[in-house]
Amino acid sequence: MWLLVLFCLMIGLLIGMQVPVFLSVVYAKYMSIAVIAALDAVFGGIRAYMEDNFDTTIFVSGFVVNTLLAAGMAYLGDRLGVQLYLAAVVVFGVRIFQNLGIIRRYLLKKY
Amino acid sequence: MRSKGAQISIAIVCMVLGIMLAIQFKTTESYQANLVPARVEDLTQQVQSVSEERDALVEEVLSLREKLKNVRETDQAMADLQADLQDANMSAGLIAVEGPGVIITVNDNPRELQPGDNPNFSLVHDSDLLMLVNELKTSGAEAISINGERITAKSEIRCAGTLILVNWNRIGPPFVIKAIGNPDMLESGMLIKNGYMESLKVLGIQATIEKAEKITIPAYSGSVKFTFAQPVKYEEKAE
């Protein structure tokens, strides 16, 4: 399981490094929010997987929708003149750390 | 629930995440490379190097002019043209000249600015220098320089922010205007009643004039190059 996750992450990183796609500076900010949301979704998925209540539909839809929504909210915030991306950063940051904490506890219990 | 499907979906999502991360890394890296402070530093450096280049070129111009002069001097066939050439060079400002004249010193009003004062009234402007130079020419000045910049037929005197451009060089106060000519004529021309010197003094700007027995005025250090103007042929001029 862990090997699979790391392996796929590595493959993804390699592909991303090779693909000649460059974002303009304007969109880099939204991409960073999207990355945070994606990280949160992945940690949430791993946590659910360890808690044995993993649902593929919820996981995949959560990943896609959260990512797009986070970027969209950041964009909307910029249009409105409110730094809405800070809200996304805080919320996702908190959740990432919570999920990490739960994953750690499971791992400690397991081994 | 630890099905194959779950593992596959996690794997795919992780791959997508990896791609996103990699793209973001790349973008952030290239973004930080041209952050604004770095750009400012870069431009400052460019300005510096270009300025150094310009200074080097100025020296080159002077040395080349010197060489040209040497070549001309050795050529005896040109000897009768030397006097003419000298006059032309002198009026064009291409050789340093010396002689009696006046030295005018102009400086900003030394009074501390009070709240509500318009600082423009206590500064020396490009127009002031222009007027003074004009007055000097009227009074028969044969050669003029401002802070060591020879005034030639093509010289500009123009405001450039807080400084003044003369021959595309920036000069700042105090402005020392040297003029060669009949010292008495020049002095009386400048100190004429209701003249420009007087109106400058009324504004509180320091303006002094003194006669001098021997003034040296440097040559114009830029290059003289005509891109558009062509001399008219003698025959055409004759008609």
Coordinates of C-alpha atoms in Angstrom, one line a residue:
Chain A
M1 CA 0.0 0.0 0.0
W2 CA 2.6 2.6 1.1
L3 CA 4.9 1.5 -1.6
L4 CA 2.1 1.9 -4.2
V5 CA 1.4 5.4 -3.0
L6 CA 5.1 6.5 -3.1
F7 CA 5.6 4.7 -6.4
C8 CA 2.7 6.5 -8.1
L9 CA 3.7 9.8 -6.6
M10 CA 7.2 9.3 -8.0
I11 CA 5.8 8.4 -11.4
G12 CA 3.6 11.5 -11.4
L13 CA 6.5 13.7 -10.4
L14 CA 8.6 12.3 -13.2
I15 CA 5.8 12.8 -15.8
G16 CA 5.2 16.4 -14.5
M17 CA 8.9 17.2 -14.8
Q18 CA 9.1 15.9 -18.3
V19 CA 5.9 17.5 -19.6
P20 CA 6.7 20.9 -21.1
V21 CA 3.9 22.6 -19.4
F22 CA 4.5 26.0 -17.8
L23 CA 1.9 28.0 -16.0
S24 CA 2.0 31.7 -16.2
V25 CA 2.6 33.5 -12.9
V26 CA -1.0 34.6 -12.8
Y27 CA -2.3 31.1 -12.6
A28 CA 0.5 29.7 -10.4
K29 CA -1.3 31.0 -7.3
Y30 CA -4.5 29.1 -8.1
M31 CA -2.5 26.0 -9.0
S32 CA -0.8 26.1 -5.6
I33 CA -4.2 26.2 -3.9
A34 CA -5.3 23.3 -6.0
V35 CA -2.2 21.4 -5.0
I36 CA -3.0 22.0 -1.3
A37 CA -6.6 20.7 -1.9
A38 CA -5.3 17.7 -3.7
L39 CA -2.9 16.9 -0.9
D40 CA -5.7 17.1 1.6
A41 CA -7.9 14.8 -0.5
V42 CA -5.1 12.2 -0.8
F43 CA -4.4 12.2 3.0
G44 CA -8.1 12.0 3.6
G45 CA -8.3 9.0 1.3
I46 CA -5.4 7.3 3.0
R47 CA -7.0 7.9 6.4
A48 CA -10.4 6.5 5.2
Y49 CA -8.5 3.5 3.7
M50 CA -7.0 2.8 7.1
E51 CA -10.3 3.3 8.9
D52 CA -11.8 0.8 6.5
N53 CA -14.6 3.1 5.3
F54 CA -13.0 4.0 2.0
D55 CA -15.4 4.8 -0.8
T56 CA -13.9 5.2 -4.3
T57 CA -16.7 7.5 -5.5
I58 CA -16.4 9.9 -2.5
F59 CA -12.6 9.8 -2.8
V60 CA -12.3 10.6 -6.5
S61 CA -15.1 13.1 -6.6
G62 CA -13.7 14.8 -3.4
F63 CA -10.3 15.0 -5.1
V64 CA -11.6 16.5 -8.3
V65 CA -14.3 18.8 -6.8
N66 CA -12.1 20.1 -3.9
T67 CA -9.2 20.8 -6.2
L68 CA -11.4 22.8 -8.7
L69 CA -13.4 24.5 -6.0
A70 CA -10.3 25.6 -4.2
A71 CA -8.8 27.1 -7.3
G72 CA -12.1 28.6 -8.2
M73 CA -12.6 30.2 -4.8
A74 CA -9.1 31.7 -5.0
Y75 CA -9.9 33.1 -8.4
L76 CA -13.3 34.5 -7.2
G77 CA -11.5 36.0 -4.2
D78 CA -9.0 37.8 -6.5
R79 CA -11.9 39.2 -8.6
L80 CA -13.7 40.4 -5.4
G81 CA -10.5 41.8 -3.9
V82 CA -10.7 39.5 -0.9
Q83 CA -7.8 37.2 -0.2
L84 CA -10.1 34.1 -0.2
Y85 CA -7.3 31.7 -0.9
L86 CA -6.1 32.3 2.7
A87 CA -9.3 30.6 3.8
A88 CA -8.6 27.6 1.6
V89 CA -5.0 27.4 2.8
V90 CA -6.1 27.5 6.5
V91 CA -8.9 25.0 6.1
F92 CA -6.9 22.5 4.0
G93 CA -3.9 23.0 6.1
V94 CA -5.8 22.2 9.3
R95 CA -7.4 19.1 7.7
I96 CA -4.1 17.9 6.3
F97 CA -2.5 18.0 9.8
Q98 CA -5.6 16.3 11.4
N99 CA -5.5 13.5 8.8
L100 CA -1.8 13.1 9.3
G101 CA -2.3 12.8 13.0
I102 CA -4.9 10.1 12.6
I103 CA -2.8 8.2 10.1
R104 CA 0.1 8.4 12.5
R105 CA -2.0 7.0 15.4
Y106 CA -3.2 4.1 13.2
L107 CA 0.3 3.3 12.1
L108 CA 1.5 3.4 15.8
K109 CA -1.3 1.0 16.8
K110 CA -0.6 -1.3 13.9
Y111 CA 3.1 -1.7 14.5
Chain B
M1 CA -13.4 -2.5 1.8
R2 CA -9.7 -2.7 1.1
S3 CA -10.4 -3.6 -2.5
K4 CA -8.3 -3.5 -5.6
G5 CA -10.5 -0.6 -6.8
A6 CA -9.6 1.5 -3.8
Q7 CA -5.9 1.0 -4.3
I8 CA -6.2 1.7 -8.0
S9 CA -8.0 5.0 -7.4
I10 CA -5.5 6.0 -4.8
A11 CA -2.7 5.2 -7.2
I12 CA -4.2 7.3 -10.0
V13 CA -5.0 10.2 -7.7
C14 CA -1.5 10.1 -6.3
M15 CA -0.1 10.2 -9.9
V16 CA -2.3 13.2 -10.7
L17 CA -1.1 14.9 -7.5
G18 CA 2.5 14.2 -8.5
I19 CA 2.0 15.8 -11.9
M20 CA 0.4 18.8 -10.3
L21 CA 3.2 19.1 -7.7
A22 CA 5.9 18.8 -10.4
I23 CA 4.3 21.5 -12.5
Q24 CA 3.9 23.8 -9.5
F25 CA 7.6 23.2 -8.5
K26 CA 8.7 24.2 -12.0
T27 CA 6.5 27.2 -12.1
T28 CA 7.5 28.5 -8.7
E29 CA 11.2 28.0 -9.6
S30 CA 10.9 30.0 -12.8
Y31 CA 8.8 32.6 -11.1
Q32 CA 11.3 33.2 -8.3
A33 CA 14.0 33.6 -10.9
N34 CA 12.5 36.9 -12.1
L35 CA 11.2 38.4 -8.9
V36 CA 11.0 42.1 -9.0
P37 CA 13.9 43.0 -6.7
A38 CA 16.2 40.8 -8.8
R39 CA 15.0 42.7 -11.9
V40 CA 15.7 46.0 -10.3
E41 CA 19.2 44.9 -9.4
D42 CA 19.7 43.6 -12.9
L43 CA 18.7 46.9 -14.5
T44 CA 20.9 48.9 -12.1
Q45 CA 23.8 46.7 -13.1
Q46 CA 23.0 47.2 -16.8
V47 CA 22.8 51.0 -16.3
Q48 CA 26.2 50.9 -14.6
S49 CA 27.8 48.8 -17.2
V50 CA 26.4 50.9 -20.0
S51 CA 27.6 54.1 -18.2
E52 CA 31.1 52.7 -17.9
E53 CA 31.0 51.8 -21.6
R54 CA 30.0 55.4 -22.4
D55 CA 32.8 56.8 -20.3
A56 CA 35.2 54.6 -22.1
L57 CA 33.8 55.7 -25.5
V58 CA 34.2 59.3 -24.5
E59 CA 37.9 58.8 -23.8
E60 CA 38.2 57.0 -27.1
V61 CA 36.6 59.9 -28.9
L62 CA 39.1 62.3 -27.3
S63 CA 42.1 60.2 -28.1
L64 CA 40.9 59.6 -31.7
R65 CA 40.5 63.3 -32.2
E66 CA 44.0 63.8 -30.9
K67 CA 45.3 61.3 -33.4
L68 CA 43.4 63.0 -36.2
K69 CA 45.0 66.3 -35.2
N70 CA 48.4 64.7 -35.3
V71 CA 47.8 63.3 -38.7
R72 CA 46.7 66.6 -40.0
E73 CA 49.7 68.4 -38.5
T74 CA 52.2 66.2 -40.2
D75 CA 50.5 66.7 -43.5
Q76 CA 52.1 69.8 -44.9
A77 CA 49.7 70.1 -47.8
M78 CA 46.9 70.7 -45.3
A79 CA 48.9 73.4 -43.5
D80 CA 47.1 76.3 -45.0
L81 CA 43.8 74.8 -44.1
Q82 CA 44.8 74.5 -40.4
A83 CA 43.7 78.0 -39.5
D84 CA 40.3 77.6 -41.1
L85 CA 39.9 74.2 -39.5
Q86 CA 40.9 75.6 -36.1
D87 CA 38.3 78.4 -36.3
A88 CA 35.6 75.9 -37.4
N89 CA 36.6 73.5 -34.5
M90 CA 36.6 76.3 -32.0
S91 CA 33.1 77.5 -33.0
A92 CA 31.9 73.9 -33.0
G93 CA 33.4 73.4 -29.6
L94 CA 35.6 70.6 -30.6
I95 CA 38.8 72.0 -29.0
A96 CA 39.4 73.4 -25.6
V97 CA 39.8 77.2 -25.5
E98 CA 41.1 79.7 -23.0
G99 CA 40.9 83.4 -22.6
P100 CA 39.5 86.2 -20.5
G101 CA 35.8 86.2 -19.5
V102 CA 33.4 85.8 -16.7
I103 CA 32.4 83.1 -14.3
I104 CA 28.7 83.0 -13.2
T105 CA 27.8 80.9 -10.3
V106 CA 24.1 80.0 -9.8
N107 CA 22.8 78.1 -6.8
D108 CA 19.4 77.2 -5.3
N109 CA 17.9 79.5 -2.6
P110 CA 19.6 78.4 0.6
R111 CA 16.6 79.4 2.8
E112 CA 14.9 76.5 4.6
L113 CA 11.5 75.6 3.0
Q114 CA 8.6 76.7 5.1
P115 CA 5.3 74.7 5.1
G116 CA 3.3 75.9 2.1
D117 CA 6.3 77.2 0.2
N118 CA 6.5 76.1 -3.4
P119 CA 9.9 74.5 -3.8
N120 CA 9.9 75.3 -7.5
F121 CA 10.5 79.0 -6.7
S122 CA 13.8 78.3 -4.8
L123 CA 15.4 75.9 -7.4
V124 CA 17.5 76.7 -10.4
H125 CA 15.6 75.4 -13.5
D126 CA 16.8 74.4 -16.9
S127 CA 15.0 77.5 -18.3
D128 CA 17.1 79.8 -16.0
L129 CA 20.3 78.3 -17.4
L130 CA 19.0 78.6 -20.9
M131 CA 18.2 82.3 -20.4
L132 CA 21.6 83.0 -18.8
V133 CA 23.4 81.2 -21.7
N134 CA 21.3 83.2 -24.1
E135 CA 22.2 86.5 -22.4
L136 CA 25.8 85.5 -22.5
K137 CA 25.7 84.9 -26.2
T138 CA 23.9 88.2 -26.7
S139 CA 26.7 89.9 -24.8
G140 CA 29.3 88.5 -27.1
A141 CA 30.5 85.3 -25.5
E142 CA 32.7 83.2 -27.8
A143 CA 32.7 80.0 -25.8
I144 CA 30.4 78.8 -23.0
S145 CA 30.4 75.9 -20.6
I146 CA 28.2 74.8 -17.8
N147 CA 29.8 72.7 -15.1
G148 CA 32.4 71.7 -17.6
E149 CA 30.0 70.8 -20.4
R150 CA 30.8 72.8 -23.5
I151 CA 27.8 74.5 -25.0
T152 CA 27.8 73.7 -28.7
A153 CA 25.4 74.3 -31.5
K154 CA 23.8 71.0 -30.8
S155 CA 23.8 71.1 -27.0
E156 CA 20.6 70.8 -25.1
I157 CA 19.8 72.2 -21.7
R158 CA 16.9 70.3 -20.4
C159 CA 15.3 69.4 -17.1
A160 CA 15.7 65.7 -16.2
G161 CA 14.0 65.0 -12.9
T162 CA 16.0 66.7 -10.1
L163 CA 19.0 67.3 -12.4
I164 CA 19.7 69.1 -15.7
L165 CA 20.9 67.5 -18.8
V166 CA 23.6 69.2 -20.8
N167 CA 25.2 67.3 -23.7
W168 CA 23.3 64.3 -22.3
N169 CA 25.3 64.5 -19.1
R170 CA 23.5 65.2 -15.9
I171 CA 24.6 68.2 -13.9
G172 CA 23.4 69.5 -10.6
P173 CA 23.7 72.7 -8.5
P174 CA 25.8 74.7 -8.0
F175 CA 26.0 75.6 -11.7
V176 CA 29.2 77.3 -12.8
I177 CA 28.8 79.0 -16.2
K178 CA 32.0 80.0 -17.8
A179 CA 32.1 82.3 -20.7
I180 CA 35.0 83.6 -22.7
G181 CA 34.6 87.1 -24.2
N182 CA 35.2 90.7 -23.4
P183 CA 34.8 90.6 -19.6
D184 CA 33.4 94.1 -19.2
M185 CA 30.9 93.6 -22.0
L186 CA 29.8 90.2 -20.6
E187 CA 29.5 91.6 -17.0
S188 CA 27.5 94.7 -18.0
G189 CA 25.4 92.6 -20.3
M190 CA 24.5 90.2 -17.5
L191 CA 24.0 92.9 -14.8
I192 CA 21.8 95.0 -17.0
K193 CA 18.8 96.6 -15.2
N194 CA 15.8 94.2 -15.2
G195 CA 18.0 91.6 -16.7
Y196 CA 17.7 87.9 -16.0
M197 CA 20.4 87.9 -13.2
E198 CA 18.4 90.5 -11.4
S199 CA 15.1 88.6 -11.6
L200 CA 16.9 85.5 -10.3
K201 CA 18.2 87.4 -7.3
V202 CA 14.7 88.7 -6.6
L203 CA 13.5 85.1 -6.3
G204 CA 16.3 84.5 -3.8
I205 CA 18.4 82.4 -6.0
Q206 CA 22.1 82.9 -5.5
A207 CA 23.6 84.3 -8.7
T208 CA 27.1 85.9 -8.7
I209 CA 29.3 87.0 -11.6
E210 CA 33.0 87.7 -11.5
K211 CA 35.5 88.6 -14.1
A212 CA 38.5 86.4 -14.7
E213 CA 41.7 87.0 -16.6
K214 CA 42.1 83.5 -17.8
I215 CA 39.4 80.9 -18.2
T216 CA 39.8 77.4 -19.7
I217 CA 36.7 75.9 -21.4
P218 CA 36.9 72.2 -22.2
A219 CA 36.1 70.7 -25.6
Y220 CA 32.8 69.0 -26.3
S221 CA 33.4 65.3 -25.3
G222 CA 30.7 63.7 -27.4
S223 CA 30.8 62.6 -31.0
V224 CA 29.8 64.8 -33.8
K225 CA 28.0 62.8 -36.4
F226 CA 25.4 63.8 -39.0
T227 CA 23.0 61.1 -40.0
F228 CA 20.4 63.1 -41.9
A229 CA 22.0 66.5 -42.8
Q230 CA 24.1 66.6 -46.0
P231 CA 26.2 69.5 -47.1
V232 CA 24.8 71.3 -50.1
K233 CA 27.1 71.1 -53.1
Y234 CA 29.0 74.3 -53.9
E235 CA 27.6 74.7 -57.4
E236 CA 24.0 74.4 -56.1
K237 CA 24.7 76.9 -53.4
A238 CA 26.1 79.4 -55.9
E239 CA 22.9 80.0 -57.8

